CSV table of C-alpha atoms in Angstrom, one decimal:
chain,number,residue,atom,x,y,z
P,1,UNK,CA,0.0,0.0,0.0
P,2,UNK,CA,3.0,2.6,1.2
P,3,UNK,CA,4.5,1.9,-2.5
P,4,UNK,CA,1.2,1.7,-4.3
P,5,UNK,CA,-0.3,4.6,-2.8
P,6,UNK,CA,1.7,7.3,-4.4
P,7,UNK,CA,1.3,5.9,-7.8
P,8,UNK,CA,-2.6,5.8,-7.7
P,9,UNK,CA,-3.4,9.6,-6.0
P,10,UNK,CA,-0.7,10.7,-8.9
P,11,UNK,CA,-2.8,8.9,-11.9
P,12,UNK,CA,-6.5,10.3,-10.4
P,13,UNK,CA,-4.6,13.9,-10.4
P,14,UNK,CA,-3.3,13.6,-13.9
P,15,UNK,CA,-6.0,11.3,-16.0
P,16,UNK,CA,-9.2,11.9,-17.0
P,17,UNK,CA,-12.2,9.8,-16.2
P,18,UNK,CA,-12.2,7.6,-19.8
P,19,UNK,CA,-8.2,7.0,-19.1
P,20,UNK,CA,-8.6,5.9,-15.5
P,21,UNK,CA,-11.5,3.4,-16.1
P,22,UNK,CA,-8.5,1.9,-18.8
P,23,UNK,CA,-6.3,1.7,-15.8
P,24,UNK,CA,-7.9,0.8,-12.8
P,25,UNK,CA,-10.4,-1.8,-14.2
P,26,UNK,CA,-7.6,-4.6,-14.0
P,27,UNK,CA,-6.9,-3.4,-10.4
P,28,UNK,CA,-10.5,-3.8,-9.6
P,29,UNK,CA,-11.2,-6.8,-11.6
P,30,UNK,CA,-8.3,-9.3,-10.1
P,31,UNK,CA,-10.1,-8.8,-6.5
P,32,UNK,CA,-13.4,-8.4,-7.0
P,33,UNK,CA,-13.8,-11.0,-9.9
P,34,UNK,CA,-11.0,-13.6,-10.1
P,35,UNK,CA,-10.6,-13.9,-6.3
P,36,UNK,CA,-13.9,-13.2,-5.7
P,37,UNK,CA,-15.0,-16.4,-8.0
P,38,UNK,CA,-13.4,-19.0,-5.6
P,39,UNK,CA,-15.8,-18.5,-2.7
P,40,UNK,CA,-18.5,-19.1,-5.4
P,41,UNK,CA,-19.2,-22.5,-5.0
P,42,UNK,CA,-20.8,-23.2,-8.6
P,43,UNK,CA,-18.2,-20.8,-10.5
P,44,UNK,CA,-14.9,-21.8,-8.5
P,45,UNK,CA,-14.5,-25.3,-10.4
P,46,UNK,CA,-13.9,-23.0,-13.8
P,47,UNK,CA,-12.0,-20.8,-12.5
P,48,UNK,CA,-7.9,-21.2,-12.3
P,49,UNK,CA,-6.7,-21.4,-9.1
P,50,UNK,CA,-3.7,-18.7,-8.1
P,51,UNK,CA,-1.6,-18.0,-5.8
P,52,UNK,CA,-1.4,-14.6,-3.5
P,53,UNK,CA,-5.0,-13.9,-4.3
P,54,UNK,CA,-7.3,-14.0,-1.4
P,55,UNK,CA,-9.8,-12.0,0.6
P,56,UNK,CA,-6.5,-10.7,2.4
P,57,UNK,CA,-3.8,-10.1,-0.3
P,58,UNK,CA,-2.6,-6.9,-1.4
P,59,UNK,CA,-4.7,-7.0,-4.6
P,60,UNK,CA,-7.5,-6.6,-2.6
P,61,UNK,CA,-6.8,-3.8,-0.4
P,62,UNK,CA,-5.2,-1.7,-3.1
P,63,UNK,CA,-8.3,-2.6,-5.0
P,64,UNK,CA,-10.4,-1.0,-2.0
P,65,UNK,CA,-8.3,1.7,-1.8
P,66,UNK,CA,-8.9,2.2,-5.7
P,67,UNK,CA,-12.4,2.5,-5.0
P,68,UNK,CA,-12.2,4.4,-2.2
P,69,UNK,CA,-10.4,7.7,-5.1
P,70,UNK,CA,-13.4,6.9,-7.1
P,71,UNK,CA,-15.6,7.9,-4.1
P,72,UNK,CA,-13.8,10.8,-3.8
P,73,UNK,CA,-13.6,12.0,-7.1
P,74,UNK,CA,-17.6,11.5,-7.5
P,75,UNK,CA,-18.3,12.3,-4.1
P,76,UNK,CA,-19.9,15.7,-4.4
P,77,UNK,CA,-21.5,14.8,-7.8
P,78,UNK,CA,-24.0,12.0,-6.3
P,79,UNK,CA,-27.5,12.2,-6.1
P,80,UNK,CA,-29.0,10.3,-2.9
P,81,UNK,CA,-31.9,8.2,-2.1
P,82,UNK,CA,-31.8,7.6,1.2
P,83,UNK,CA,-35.3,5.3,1.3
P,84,UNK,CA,-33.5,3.2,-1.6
P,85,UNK,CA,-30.1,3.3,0.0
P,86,UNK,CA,-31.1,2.3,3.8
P,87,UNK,CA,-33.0,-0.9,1.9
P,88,UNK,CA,-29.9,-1.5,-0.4
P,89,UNK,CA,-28.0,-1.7,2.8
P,90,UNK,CA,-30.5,-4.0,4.4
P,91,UNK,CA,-30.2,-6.1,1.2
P,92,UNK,CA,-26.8,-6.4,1.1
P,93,UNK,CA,-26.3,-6.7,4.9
P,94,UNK,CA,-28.5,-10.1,4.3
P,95,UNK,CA,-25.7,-11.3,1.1
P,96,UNK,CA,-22.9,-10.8,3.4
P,97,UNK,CA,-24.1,-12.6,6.0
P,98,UNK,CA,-25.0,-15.8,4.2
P,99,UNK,CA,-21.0,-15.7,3.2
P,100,UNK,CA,-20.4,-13.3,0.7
P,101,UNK,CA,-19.1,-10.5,3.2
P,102,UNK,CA,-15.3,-11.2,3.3
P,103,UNK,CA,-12.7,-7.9,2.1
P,104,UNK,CA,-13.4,-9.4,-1.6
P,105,UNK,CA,-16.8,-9.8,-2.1
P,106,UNK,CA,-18.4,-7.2,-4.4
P,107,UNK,CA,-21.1,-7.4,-2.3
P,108,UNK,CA,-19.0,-6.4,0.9
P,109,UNK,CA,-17.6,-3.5,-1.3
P,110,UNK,CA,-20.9,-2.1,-2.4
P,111,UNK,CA,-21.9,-2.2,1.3
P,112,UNK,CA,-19.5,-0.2,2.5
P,113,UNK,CA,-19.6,2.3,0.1
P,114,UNK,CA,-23.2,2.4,0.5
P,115,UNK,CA,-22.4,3.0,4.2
P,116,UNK,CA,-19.4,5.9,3.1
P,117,UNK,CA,-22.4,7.5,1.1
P,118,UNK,CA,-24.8,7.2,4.2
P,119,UNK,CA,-22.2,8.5,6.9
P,120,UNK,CA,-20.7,11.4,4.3
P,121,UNK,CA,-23.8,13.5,4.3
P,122,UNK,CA,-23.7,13.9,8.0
P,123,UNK,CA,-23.0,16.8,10.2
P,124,UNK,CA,-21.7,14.8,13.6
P,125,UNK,CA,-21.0,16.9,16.6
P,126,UNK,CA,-17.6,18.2,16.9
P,127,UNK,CA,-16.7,16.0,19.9
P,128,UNK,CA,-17.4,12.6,17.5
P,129,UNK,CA,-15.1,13.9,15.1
P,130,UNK,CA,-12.8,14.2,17.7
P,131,UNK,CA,-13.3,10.7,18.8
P,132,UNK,CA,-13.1,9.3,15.5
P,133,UNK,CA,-9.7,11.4,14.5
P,134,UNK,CA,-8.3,10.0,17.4
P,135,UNK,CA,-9.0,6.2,16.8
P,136,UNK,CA,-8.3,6.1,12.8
P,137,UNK,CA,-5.1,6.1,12.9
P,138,UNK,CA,-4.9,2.7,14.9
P,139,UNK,CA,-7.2,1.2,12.3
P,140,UNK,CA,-3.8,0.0,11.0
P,141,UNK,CA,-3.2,-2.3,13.4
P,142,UNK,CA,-6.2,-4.6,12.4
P,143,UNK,CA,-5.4,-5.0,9.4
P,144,UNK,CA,-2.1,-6.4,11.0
P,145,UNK,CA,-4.1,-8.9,12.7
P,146,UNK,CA,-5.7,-10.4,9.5
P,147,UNK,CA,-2.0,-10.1,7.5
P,148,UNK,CA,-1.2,-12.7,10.3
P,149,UNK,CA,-3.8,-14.3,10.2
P,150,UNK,CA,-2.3,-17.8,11.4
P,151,UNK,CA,-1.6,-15.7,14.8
P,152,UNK,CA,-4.5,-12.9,14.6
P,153,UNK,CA,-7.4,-15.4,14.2
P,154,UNK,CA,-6.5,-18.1,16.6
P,155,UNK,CA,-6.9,-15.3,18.8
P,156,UNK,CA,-10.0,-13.7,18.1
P,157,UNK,CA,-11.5,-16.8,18.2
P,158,UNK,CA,-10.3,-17.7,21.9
P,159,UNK,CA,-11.6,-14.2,22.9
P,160,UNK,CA,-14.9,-15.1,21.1
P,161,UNK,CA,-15.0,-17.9,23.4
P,162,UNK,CA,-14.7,-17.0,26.1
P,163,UNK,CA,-16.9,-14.0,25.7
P,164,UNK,CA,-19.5,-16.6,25.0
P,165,UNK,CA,-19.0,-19.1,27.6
P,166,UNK,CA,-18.6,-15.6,30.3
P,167,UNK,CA,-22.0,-13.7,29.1
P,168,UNK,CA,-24.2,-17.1,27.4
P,169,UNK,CA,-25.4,-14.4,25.3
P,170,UNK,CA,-26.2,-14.8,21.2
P,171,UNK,CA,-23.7,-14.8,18.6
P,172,UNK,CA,-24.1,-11.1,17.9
P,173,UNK,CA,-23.7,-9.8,21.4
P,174,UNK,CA,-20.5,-11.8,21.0
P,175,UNK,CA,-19.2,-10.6,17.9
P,176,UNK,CA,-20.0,-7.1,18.7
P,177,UNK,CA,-18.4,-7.6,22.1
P,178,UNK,CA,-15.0,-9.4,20.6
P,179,UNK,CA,-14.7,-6.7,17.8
P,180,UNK,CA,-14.6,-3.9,20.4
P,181,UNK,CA,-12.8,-5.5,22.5
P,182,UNK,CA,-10.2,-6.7,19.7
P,183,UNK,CA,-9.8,-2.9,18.8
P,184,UNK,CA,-9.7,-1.1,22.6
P,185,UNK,CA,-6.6,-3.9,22.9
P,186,UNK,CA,-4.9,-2.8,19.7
P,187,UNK,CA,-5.6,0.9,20.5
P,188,UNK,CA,-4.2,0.1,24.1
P,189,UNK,CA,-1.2,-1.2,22.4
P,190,UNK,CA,-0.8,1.5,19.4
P,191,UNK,CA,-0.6,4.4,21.6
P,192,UNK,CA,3.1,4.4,21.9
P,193,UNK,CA,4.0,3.9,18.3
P,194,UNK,CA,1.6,6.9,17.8
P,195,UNK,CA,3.6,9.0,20.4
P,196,UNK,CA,6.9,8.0,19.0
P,197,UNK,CA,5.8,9.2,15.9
P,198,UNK,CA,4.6,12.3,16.8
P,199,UNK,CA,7.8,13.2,19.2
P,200,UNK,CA,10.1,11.8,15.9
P,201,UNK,CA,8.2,13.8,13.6
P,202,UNK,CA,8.7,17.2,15.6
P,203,UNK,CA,12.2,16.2,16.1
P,204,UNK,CA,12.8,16.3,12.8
P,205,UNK,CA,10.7,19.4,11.9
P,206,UNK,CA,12.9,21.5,14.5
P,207,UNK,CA,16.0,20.0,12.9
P,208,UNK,CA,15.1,21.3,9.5
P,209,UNK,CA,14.3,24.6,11.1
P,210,UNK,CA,17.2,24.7,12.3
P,211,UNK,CA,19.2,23.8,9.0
C-alpha cells in the first residue's frame, strides 16, 4: 500500500475519467472478480486457481483503496436516495451474512460504500469527530491482525470464546463484544508507536528549522 499509494493519487490527479477506467479496471477486476469467483461454489471449479489472491492479499486492499479515489472523485457529484439506500444496505447486509461479506466480495464492497455515502452527508458533533480522529489512525493495526492471520485469528477466536461461555449471550452480542474488544486492545497497544511518531516527527521538523 505505502509503494502503491503514491502511484494511484498521482494517476486520479493527472488522468481523465475515460483513461482511469482503462487503468484501474484490471486493479479492480483481479479482486473483486478472479478472487472473488473462488468463494462461489458453482463458479470456482472453472476458474484457475492462483496464488497470492485471497480476501486478504494486497490485490485486494489496493483494489479497496482504488475504490475508495473513485468515491472521492464522484463524491460531491451523487444524487442520494436515502429510502433506496437504507433498503440496499438491508439487502446487502443479508448477502454478506449468508457468506459473501469477506474484504473481496463485491457485495462487501458495495456495502460499504453504500455506508461511506450514508455517513458522508452527515453533520456529527464536533466531539465525535474528535473521537473518530483520534481512533483512525490505529485502524492499521487490524489490518495487521488479518495479514497474520495464522496468529490474529486463533486469537479472536479464543476471545470469542470465552466472551461466549462468560456472558451465554447470542452470537451477535459476542461478535459485537470481541470486535470492540479486539480494537480497545490494539488501541491500548498503538498508543506508543503513535507517540513515538509524533515526538520523531517534531524532532525532525525542528532540525530542518534549524538547518
Amino acid at each position: 500500500m505505502m509503494l502503491f499509494t503514491p502511484c494511484i493519487n498521482a494517476a486520479f490527479e493527472k488522468l481523465d475519467t475515460k483513461e482511469l477506467v482503462f487503468a484501474t479496471l484490471p486493479i479492480l477486476a483481479i479482486p473483486f472478480v478472479w478472487s472473488f469467483a473462488h468463494d462461489v461454489p458453482l463458479i470456482r471449479r472453472i476458474v484457475p486457481t492462483t496464488n497470492g489472491l485471497g480476501a486478504y492479499s494486497s490485490f485486494t486492499f489496493i483494489g479497496i483503496y482504488v475504490l475508495g479515489r473513485w468515491m472521492r472523485r464522484f463524491e460531491s457529484k451523487v444524487m442520494v436516495n436515502y429510502r433506496l439506500l437504507m433498503l440496499s444496505i438491508v439487502l446487502l447486509t443479508m448477502v454478506c451474512a449468508v457468506g459473501f461479506g469477506r474484504y473481496h466480495s463485491p457485495f462487501a464492497v458495495a456495502l460499504s460504500l453504500f455506508w461511506f455515502i450514508a455517513f458522508v452527508r452527515l453533520s456529527p458533533p464536533s466531539w465525535i469527530c474528535t473521537i473518530i480522529s483520534f481512533i483512525t489512525p490505529s485502524v492499521f493495526s487490524i489490518y495487521l491482525l488479518h495479514a497474520h492471520s495464522a496468529v490474529g485469528f486463533p486469537l479472536i477466536r479464543q476471545l470469542e470464546n470465552r466472551v461466549a461461555s462468560v456472558t451465554g449471550m447470542n452470537w451477535l452480542f459476542v461478535a459485537s463484544s470481541s470486535a470492540l474488544i479486539t480494537f480497545m486492545t490494539c488501541l491500548m497497544f498503538d498508543l506508543p508507536r503513535r507517540a513515538a511518531v509524533l515526538v520523531a516527527r517534531r524532532l525532525v521538523q525542528k532540525i530542518g528549522d534549524r538547518a
